[in-house]
């Protein structure tokens, strides 16, 4: 491997604000040309981490390397890391051309070349005719693309994006997700994308780092994060999940049997590298799409009207509290005997066999789809 | 979604000035920014006022011979004309402030809440126009209107309502009206800007929850507008108490405004020591009134005047 | 009380009449001061003698127009010089103050902020006498000790400028501070991120953003300085600005229509400036 294999590396980076450890010993290395997301809730330190990469903050210790070279000594205006801001920060007093030309002018590029480069980058973001427009005349999606063009015209080593889709409405946000991914392919530049929205991170990224309380919980492909969460936080934060709390009663070859405070016995497999012993407090997670919903008293292998094809390691009786209709992604809220609400995905066809509120149902799901984490590590709600 | 905690943290701890700057540069630029401010406040505000107090404590015992003492203040309290004038100035200023609030509030409310968007801007501009015209011209206009040979008197004569010309000038009522006129804008501007920031839904909710016009005014609108009201009142009171032109021109030589006494001591009698004492008394007196007003209304200087 | 949309009926009409009456009250003295500038009479009073522009342009006594009246023109010139100096100085210091109080972090900031606002509520007369007294004391002291006459500390242009500057700076500081508070700091970060130098960011991003407020503050400062009387009265030397010249004439000579002509001239000038300040402050729609 050459030293340029990674466009961006952070090594043991920490940053403390007063008594708060905003970023706590974070290390990452991002290969060339990939789309890397940092996903985490508000206040998890992801913005601070990005501001350190851009140079707006200095780490208390650790090193940040771009293309193998440490940039800690470089001022933000000397780093070849460009940033798309949360509210884009397009300069309102300049038109599109001047916004994009700003960085080139700062670098002292000759005027003729500026014109050519600006036109070139505008074509690449598919907005060839807006150069003379004012920023205020652009639509939300166009502003987005101009903000990216303004950075890309400088040919950065890494492009940082700080929740740039946050201000857009839902429809546009969905469209922009795809567009961002395409732009990243086209420019073939490393994108580091900060977001608290898991669907943005999952859809666009090659790799996602889930961040919580200043630390990386897990780094991996979107599939890995979703299917094999290594920590309770990741299990709870990425995707939806039902959560039970309980005490381990016995350990089997495949996993653990635990009992909830209300007395229900549930089976779960241990997630990732987690360990636990009999008597430990644990939390277990199951995704709504893995739950099968059957009419009460029906046979356990009957899957009618549900999506799950799972086995029946765990079974719960309950009553449908409400139906959240959303076409193919409809969901049931089921109140179980112990008065907990459990979510389960169903497909509602509109036929007479659809489940209705108030019906008594049986829930069943496989222990393979049930992940167990020691409770001490669980922070997610 | 704004990543609130993330973005607040650097602001608390950084300078908000450009980022990752060496702390030496940061200190230097702070110092450079502080320099004009401190020169201004120190040389033109603090030192002159300290000087004024020191000057007021000098007694003239012989030509060019001075002694430290409270003589100038004692003179003030021994001579009823002086302190009567101060009390009179204070009372009339309070009256002017009250009248300006009473007259201005409905107008401000109309501009902020009732007028359509276009008329709103226009009315607000109309309100500001007299602000750009000197006190002197405004007072001059009133003189032309109100004096014996003035427009109103002539008009009444020609319409046959009166037989002999009437002198409207040189009465206390005229002085008060002139002062109300002069300071009105400083009442309306803060009122409009506070009322403008008030959500109409609050008033609607007030009605919706069963309030009548008066309760809504008393319980919702006035409490909301309080910072604006207090700010307007402070500025208006200080301006009135410190005004000079309007009382002199519209009240004549007998208007007995305290600033005239100061002018008199300073310019006519060339008794700077006693003039300085009078100036300090005016400042102390008005400050106490403003302080009392703030205490009574539960506001602070920074929540009112400093906010505008 | 009513809110928009519910206004109808007698109450609403009365309210409108009240507002109308108020604006007539506001306009009355200005109209009165203005109209006699065009009356072909020796005195600014009725009856109306016919329209004339003599009080502006006539060059002979007894109806000497304002543009031929040496003393008035000199006053105008002095006022103009004072106002321009005060505007430039106070906008400069006001801009520094805005950066100091919006960006700076230092102990006692609130206290200093109150100090900054204070001059606005100190009566102008007191500002005038305190500055006069201090300057004279210093000048006297220097004269006695070193036998040196510091002419600039005696009543005159410099003291007038300093006296007006002392409270007008509060106004400009407040105007510019309000604008700087609205500035989105990420614009500076973006410019910095795109490779601009510190000075470049200030020149290309921050100052252009502040420019409307600086122009507006400058115009306000100019106008307030131009019309100031109370503070100026104590500090004025041999070069009297226009308001003082007009006042002297009003008190000593009695009012003549030439003063009305000056009033019209000033009203027009102020109106134009006020309009400009409104136009530059009008924000483009937000991004």
mmCIF file of N, CA, C and O in Angstrom, chain B residues 245-306:
data_model
loop_
_atom_site.group_PDB
_atom_site.id
_atom_site.type_symbol
_atom_site.label_atom_id
_atom_site.label_comp_id
_atom_site.label_asym_id
_atom_site.label_seq_id
_atom_site.Cartn_x
_atom_site.Cartn_y
_atom_site.Cartn_z
ATOM 1 N N UNK B 245 -34.318 73.819 23.721
ATOM 2 C CA UNK B 245 -34.912 74.688 22.705
ATOM 3 C C UNK B 245 -36.416 74.859 22.863
ATOM 4 O O UNK B 245 -36.922 75.979 22.864
ATOM 5 N N UNK B 246 -37.114 73.727 22.966
ATOM 6 C CA UNK B 246 -38.566 73.790 22.945
ATOM 7 C C UNK B 246 -39.128 74.630 24.093
ATOM 8 O O UNK B 246 -39.936 75.530 23.849
ATOM 9 N N UNK B 247 -38.707 74.385 25.340
ATOM 10 C CA UNK B 247 -39.242 75.227 26.415
ATOM 11 C C UNK B 247 -38.914 76.705 26.220
ATOM 12 O O UNK B 247 -39.763 77.561 26.470
ATOM 13 N N UNK B 248 -37.693 76.979 25.739
ATOM 14 C CA UNK B 248 -37.319 78.389 25.596
ATOM 15 C C UNK B 248 -38.119 79.064 24.501
ATOM 16 O O UNK B 248 -38.686 80.144 24.692
ATOM 17 N N UNK B 249 -38.200 78.410 23.360
ATOM 18 C CA UNK B 249 -38.859 79.053 22.231
ATOM 19 C C UNK B 249 -40.367 79.094 22.416
ATOM 20 O O UNK B 249 -41.022 80.062 22.057
ATOM 21 N N UNK B 250 -40.937 78.033 22.966
ATOM 22 C CA UNK B 250 -42.393 77.995 23.068
ATOM 23 C C UNK B 250 -42.895 78.493 24.404
ATOM 24 O O UNK B 250 -44.051 78.855 24.533
ATOM 25 N N UNK B 251 -42.028 78.485 25.420
ATOM 26 C CA UNK B 251 -42.465 78.941 26.728
ATOM 27 C C UNK B 251 -41.946 80.327 27.051
ATOM 28 O O UNK B 251 -42.318 80.914 28.057
ATOM 29 N N UNK B 252 -41.089 80.836 26.223
ATOM 30 C CA UNK B 252 -40.544 82.161 26.475
ATOM 31 C C UNK B 252 -39.591 82.141 27.646
ATOM 32 O O UNK B 252 -39.209 81.094 28.154
ATOM 33 N N UNK B 253 -39.231 83.328 28.084
ATOM 34 C CA UNK B 253 -38.221 83.428 29.140
ATOM 35 C C UNK B 253 -38.742 82.934 30.477
ATOM 36 O O UNK B 253 -37.978 82.680 31.402
ATOM 37 N N UNK B 254 -40.076 82.805 30.607
ATOM 38 C CA UNK B 254 -40.605 82.407 31.901
ATOM 39 C C UNK B 254 -40.904 80.923 31.985
ATOM 40 O O UNK B 254 -41.601 80.486 32.872
ATOM 41 N N UNK B 255 -40.392 80.166 31.045
ATOM 42 C CA UNK B 255 -40.761 78.757 31.030
ATOM 43 C C UNK B 255 -40.129 77.998 32.187
ATOM 44 O O UNK B 255 -40.573 76.921 32.529
ATOM 45 N N UNK B 256 -39.113 78.590 32.830
ATOM 46 C CA UNK B 256 -38.471 77.971 34.003
ATOM 47 C C UNK B 256 -38.116 76.521 33.758
ATOM 48 O O UNK B 256 -38.597 75.631 34.439
ATOM 49 N N UNK B 257 -37.335 76.249 32.778
ATOM 50 C CA UNK B 257 -36.840 74.892 32.552
ATOM 51 C C UNK B 257 -35.448 74.811 33.138
ATOM 52 O O UNK B 257 -34.677 75.774 33.073
ATOM 53 N N UNK B 258 -35.105 73.682 33.733
ATOM 54 C CA UNK B 258 -33.869 73.629 34.491
ATOM 55 C C UNK B 258 -32.639 73.797 33.606
ATOM 56 O O UNK B 258 -31.629 74.349 34.038
ATOM 57 N N UNK B 259 -32.721 73.316 32.372
ATOM 58 C CA UNK B 259 -31.571 73.480 31.490
ATOM 59 C C UNK B 259 -31.263 74.958 31.247
ATOM 60 O O UNK B 259 -30.117 75.326 31.018
ATOM 61 N N UNK B 260 -32.312 75.786 31.311
ATOM 62 C CA UNK B 260 -32.075 77.228 31.164
ATOM 63 C C UNK B 260 -31.205 77.749 32.302
ATOM 64 O O UNK B 260 -30.341 78.601 32.097
ATOM 65 N N UNK B 261 -31.481 77.231 33.513
ATOM 66 C CA UNK B 261 -30.674 77.642 34.659
ATOM 67 C C UNK B 261 -29.210 77.278 34.434
ATOM 68 O O UNK B 261 -28.307 78.049 34.740
ATOM 69 N N UNK B 262 -29.005 76.073 33.885
ATOM 70 C CA UNK B 262 -27.634 75.638 33.642
ATOM 71 C C UNK B 262 -26.973 76.567 32.630
ATOM 72 O O UNK B 262 -25.859 77.048 32.824
ATOM 73 N N UNK B 263 -27.702 76.822 31.567
ATOM 74 C CA UNK B 263 -27.168 77.699 30.525
ATOM 75 C C UNK B 263 -26.843 79.065 31.122
ATOM 76 O O UNK B 263 -25.796 79.647 30.866
ATOM 77 N N UNK B 264 -27.789 79.523 31.937
ATOM 78 C CA UNK B 264 -27.635 80.817 32.567
ATOM 79 C C UNK B 264 -26.352 80.898 33.388
ATOM 80 O O UNK B 264 -25.553 81.819 33.254
ATOM 81 N N UNK B 265 -26.154 79.897 34.251
ATOM 82 C CA UNK B 265 -24.959 79.874 35.093
ATOM 83 C C UNK B 265 -23.693 79.819 34.244
ATOM 84 O O UNK B 265 -22.717 80.492 34.525
ATOM 85 N N UNK B 266 -23.752 78.998 33.211
ATOM 86 C CA UNK B 266 -22.550 78.768 32.422
ATOM 87 C C UNK B 266 -22.215 79.946 31.533
ATOM 88 O O UNK B 266 -21.092 80.433 31.524
ATOM 89 N N UNK B 267 -23.209 80.381 30.765
ATOM 90 C CA UNK B 267 -22.924 81.346 29.712
ATOM 91 C C UNK B 267 -23.133 82.775 30.172
ATOM 92 O O UNK B 267 -22.264 83.637 29.995
ATOM 93 N N UNK B 268 -24.270 83.035 30.819
ATOM 94 C CA UNK B 268 -24.552 84.429 31.178
ATOM 95 C C UNK B 268 -23.751 84.879 32.394
ATOM 96 O O UNK B 268 -23.151 85.932 32.413
ATOM 97 N N UNK B 269 -23.782 84.046 33.457
ATOM 98 C CA UNK B 269 -23.108 84.476 34.687
ATOM 99 C C UNK B 269 -21.667 84.016 34.740
ATOM 100 O O UNK B 269 -20.935 84.379 35.641
ATOM 101 N N UNK B 270 -21.309 83.145 33.844
ATOM 102 C CA UNK B 270 -19.963 82.597 33.812
ATOM 103 C C UNK B 270 -19.575 81.983 35.146
ATOM 104 O O UNK B 270 -18.434 82.006 35.557
ATOM 105 N N UNK B 271 -20.569 81.421 35.832
ATOM 106 C CA UNK B 271 -20.324 80.744 37.098
ATOM 107 C C UNK B 271 -20.311 79.245 36.840
ATOM 108 O O UNK B 271 -21.293 78.547 37.054
ATOM 109 N N UNK B 272 -19.183 78.742 36.343
ATOM 110 C CA UNK B 272 -19.129 77.341 35.916
ATOM 111 C C UNK B 272 -19.302 76.385 37.084
ATOM 112 O O UNK B 272 -19.870 75.319 36.937
ATOM 113 N N UNK B 273 -18.797 76.779 38.253
ATOM 114 C CA UNK B 273 -18.858 75.867 39.391
ATOM 115 C C UNK B 273 -20.314 75.544 39.715
ATOM 116 O O UNK B 273 -20.698 74.383 39.862
ATOM 117 N N UNK B 274 -21.116 76.603 39.794
ATOM 118 C CA UNK B 274 -22.504 76.339 40.141
ATOM 119 C C UNK B 274 -23.233 75.697 38.965
ATOM 120 O O UNK B 274 -24.112 74.849 39.152
ATOM 121 N N UNK B 275 -22.843 76.045 37.732
ATOM 122 C CA UNK B 275 -23.448 75.396 36.560
ATOM 123 C C UNK B 275 -23.175 73.905 36.561
ATOM 124 O O UNK B 275 -24.058 73.092 36.267
ATOM 125 N N UNK B 276 -21.925 73.531 36.926
ATOM 126 C CA UNK B 276 -21.573 72.116 36.980
ATOM 127 C C UNK B 276 -22.392 71.410 38.049
ATOM 128 O O UNK B 276 -22.869 70.290 37.848
ATOM 129 N N UNK B 277 -22.578 72.092 39.189
ATOM 130 C CA UNK B 277 -23.385 71.505 40.252
ATOM 131 C C UNK B 277 -24.809 71.287 39.759
ATOM 132 O O UNK B 277 -25.405 70.225 39.983
ATOM 133 N N UNK B 278 -25.338 72.268 39.032
ATOM 134 C CA UNK B 278 -26.694 72.126 38.507
ATOM 135 C C UNK B 278 -26.769 70.961 37.515
ATOM 136 O O UNK B 278 -27.719 70.181 37.521
ATOM 137 N N UNK B 279 -25.757 70.874 36.676
ATOM 138 C CA UNK B 279 -25.733 69.788 35.699
ATOM 139 C C UNK B 279 -25.721 68.436 36.389
ATOM 140 O O UNK B 279 -26.484 67.534 36.038
ATOM 141 N N UNK B 280 -24.879 68.325 37.438
ATOM 142 C CA UNK B 280 -24.813 67.063 38.147
ATOM 143 C C UNK B 280 -26.151 66.759 38.825
ATOM 144 O O UNK B 280 -26.628 65.616 38.823
ATOM 145 N N UNK B 281 -26.781 67.808 39.374
ATOM 146 C CA UNK B 281 -28.073 67.593 40.026
ATOM 147 C C UNK B 281 -29.115 67.104 39.020
ATOM 148 O O UNK B 281 -29.901 66.190 39.302
ATOM 149 N N UNK B 282 -29.113 67.695 37.833
ATOM 150 C CA UNK B 282 -30.072 67.269 36.816
ATOM 151 C C UNK B 282 -29.843 65.802 36.461
ATOM 152 O O UNK B 282 -30.774 65.003 36.389
ATOM 153 N N UNK B 283 -28.567 65.457 36.277
ATOM 154 C CA UNK B 283 -28.236 64.079 35.914
ATOM 155 C C UNK B 283 -28.652 63.121 37.023
ATOM 156 O O UNK B 283 -29.276 62.084 36.774
ATOM 157 N N UNK B 284 -28.320 63.494 38.266
ATOM 158 C CA UNK B 284 -28.651 62.624 39.400
ATOM 159 C C UNK B 284 -30.160 62.498 39.529
ATOM 160 O O UNK B 284 -30.699 61.391 39.678
ATOM 161 N N UNK B 285 -30.838 63.604 39.413
ATOM 162 C CA UNK B 285 -32.291 63.598 39.572
ATOM 163 C C UNK B 285 -32.960 62.713 38.514
ATOM 164 O O UNK B 285 -33.761 61.836 38.820
ATOM 165 N N UNK B 286 -32.588 62.940 37.245
ATOM 166 C CA UNK B 286 -33.212 62.140 36.190
ATOM 167 C C UNK B 286 -32.827 60.667 36.328
ATOM 168 O O UNK B 286 -33.657 59.791 36.099
ATOM 169 N N UNK B 287 -31.585 60.403 36.727
ATOM 170 C CA UNK B 287 -31.181 59.004 36.881
ATOM 171 C C UNK B 287 -32.003 58.318 37.955
ATOM 172 O O UNK B 287 -32.413 57.170 37.796
ATOM 173 N N UNK B 288 -32.240 59.050 39.059
ATOM 174 C CA UNK B 288 -33.034 58.454 40.134
ATOM 175 C C UNK B 288 -34.442 58.153 39.627
ATOM 176 O O UNK B 288 -34.998 57.075 39.884
ATOM 177 N N UNK B 289 -35.007 59.085 38.870
ATOM 178 C CA UNK B 289 -36.357 58.853 38.351
ATOM 179 C C UNK B 289 -36.367 57.621 37.433
ATOM 180 O O UNK B 289 -37.231 56.757 37.542
ATOM 181 N N UNK B 290 -35.380 57.541 36.560
ATOM 182 C CA UNK B 290 -35.320 56.400 35.647
ATOM 183 C C UNK B 290 -35.125 55.101 36.431
ATOM 184 O O UNK B 290 -35.778 54.087 36.176
ATOM 185 N N UNK B 291 -34.263 55.170 37.425
ATOM 186 C CA UNK B 291 -34.011 53.983 38.246
ATOM 187 C C UNK B 291 -35.296 53.534 38.940
ATOM 188 O O UNK B 291 -35.637 52.358 38.969
ATOM 189 N N UNK B 292 -36.034 54.518 39.509
ATOM 190 C CA UNK B 292 -37.305 54.200 40.155
ATOM 191 C C UNK B 292 -38.258 53.558 39.157
ATOM 192 O O UNK B 292 -38.929 52.569 39.444
ATOM 193 N N UNK B 293 -38.304 54.142 37.967
ATOM 194 C CA UNK B 293 -39.192 53.610 36.933
ATOM 195 C C UNK B 293 -38.844 52.177 36.593
ATOM 196 O O UNK B 293 -39.721 51.321 36.458
ATOM 197 N N UNK B 294 -37.558 51.905 36.469
ATOM 198 C CA UNK B 294 -37.124 50.534 36.153
ATOM 199 C C UNK B 294 -37.517 49.582 37.276
ATOM 200 O O UNK B 294 -38.009 48.488 37.035
ATOM 201 N N UNK B 295 -37.294 50.020 38.518
ATOM 202 C CA UNK B 295 -37.634 49.166 39.658
ATOM 203 C C UNK B 295 -39.137 48.881 39.659
ATOM 204 O O UNK B 295 -39.568 47.754 39.839
ATOM 205 N N UNK B 296 -39.930 49.945 39.460
ATOM 206 C CA UNK B 296 -41.382 49.785 39.537
ATOM 207 C C UNK B 296 -41.891 48.871 38.437
ATOM 208 O O UNK B 296 -42.822 48.105 38.628
ATOM 209 N N UNK B 297 -41.265 48.944 37.257
ATOM 210 C CA UNK B 297 -41.772 48.137 36.145
ATOM 211 C C UNK B 297 -41.070 46.794 36.066
ATOM 212 O O UNK B 297 -41.395 45.971 35.218
ATOM 213 N N UNK B 298 -40.108 46.567 36.952
ATOM 214 C CA UNK B 298 -39.431 45.280 36.958
ATOM 215 C C UNK B 298 -38.563 45.041 35.739
ATOM 216 O O UNK B 298 -38.347 43.901 35.341
ATOM 217 N N UNK B 299 -38.092 46.097 35.097
ATOM 218 C CA UNK B 299 -37.227 45.936 33.928
ATOM 219 C C UNK B 299 -35.805 46.359 34.296
ATOM 220 O O UNK B 299 -35.571 46.901 35.364
ATOM 221 N N UNK B 300 -34.879 46.084 33.400
ATOM 222 C CA UNK B 300 -33.517 46.571 33.591
ATOM 223 C C UNK B 300 -33.119 47.390 32.377
ATOM 224 O O UNK B 300 -33.746 47.297 31.322
ATOM 225 N N UNK B 301 -32.049 48.165 32.564
ATOM 226 C CA UNK B 301 -31.612 49.021 31.464
ATOM 227 C C UNK B 301 -31.246 48.177 30.249
ATOM 228 O O UNK B 301 -31.538 48.530 29.109
ATOM 229 N N UNK B 302 -30.619 47.022 30.500
ATOM 230 C CA UNK B 302 -30.174 46.223 29.348
ATOM 231 C C UNK B 302 -31.335 45.507 28.672
ATOM 232 O O UNK B 302 -31.228 45.119 27.521
ATOM 233 N N UNK B 303 -32.448 45.315 29.391
ATOM 234 C CA UNK B 303 -33.572 44.644 28.729
ATOM 235 C C UNK B 303 -34.428 45.631 27.953
ATOM 236 O O UNK B 303 -35.341 45.236 27.244
ATOM 237 N N UNK B 304 -34.146 46.920 28.106
ATOM 238 C CA UNK B 304 -35.005 47.895 27.436
ATOM 239 C C UNK B 304 -34.235 48.747 26.439
ATOM 240 O O UNK B 304 -34.212 48.442 25.262
ATOM 241 N N UNK B 305 -33.580 49.795 26.950
ATOM 242 C CA UNK B 305 -32.934 50.734 26.042
ATOM 243 C C UNK B 305 -31.837 50.051 25.235
ATOM 244 O O UNK B 305 -31.729 50.224 24.034
ATOM 245 N N UNK B 306 -31.054 49.225 25.942
ATOM 246 C CA UNK B 306 -29.911 48.612 25.270
ATOM 247 C C UNK B 306 -30.346 47.659 24.178
ATOM 248 O O UNK B 306 -29.579 47.332 23.299
#
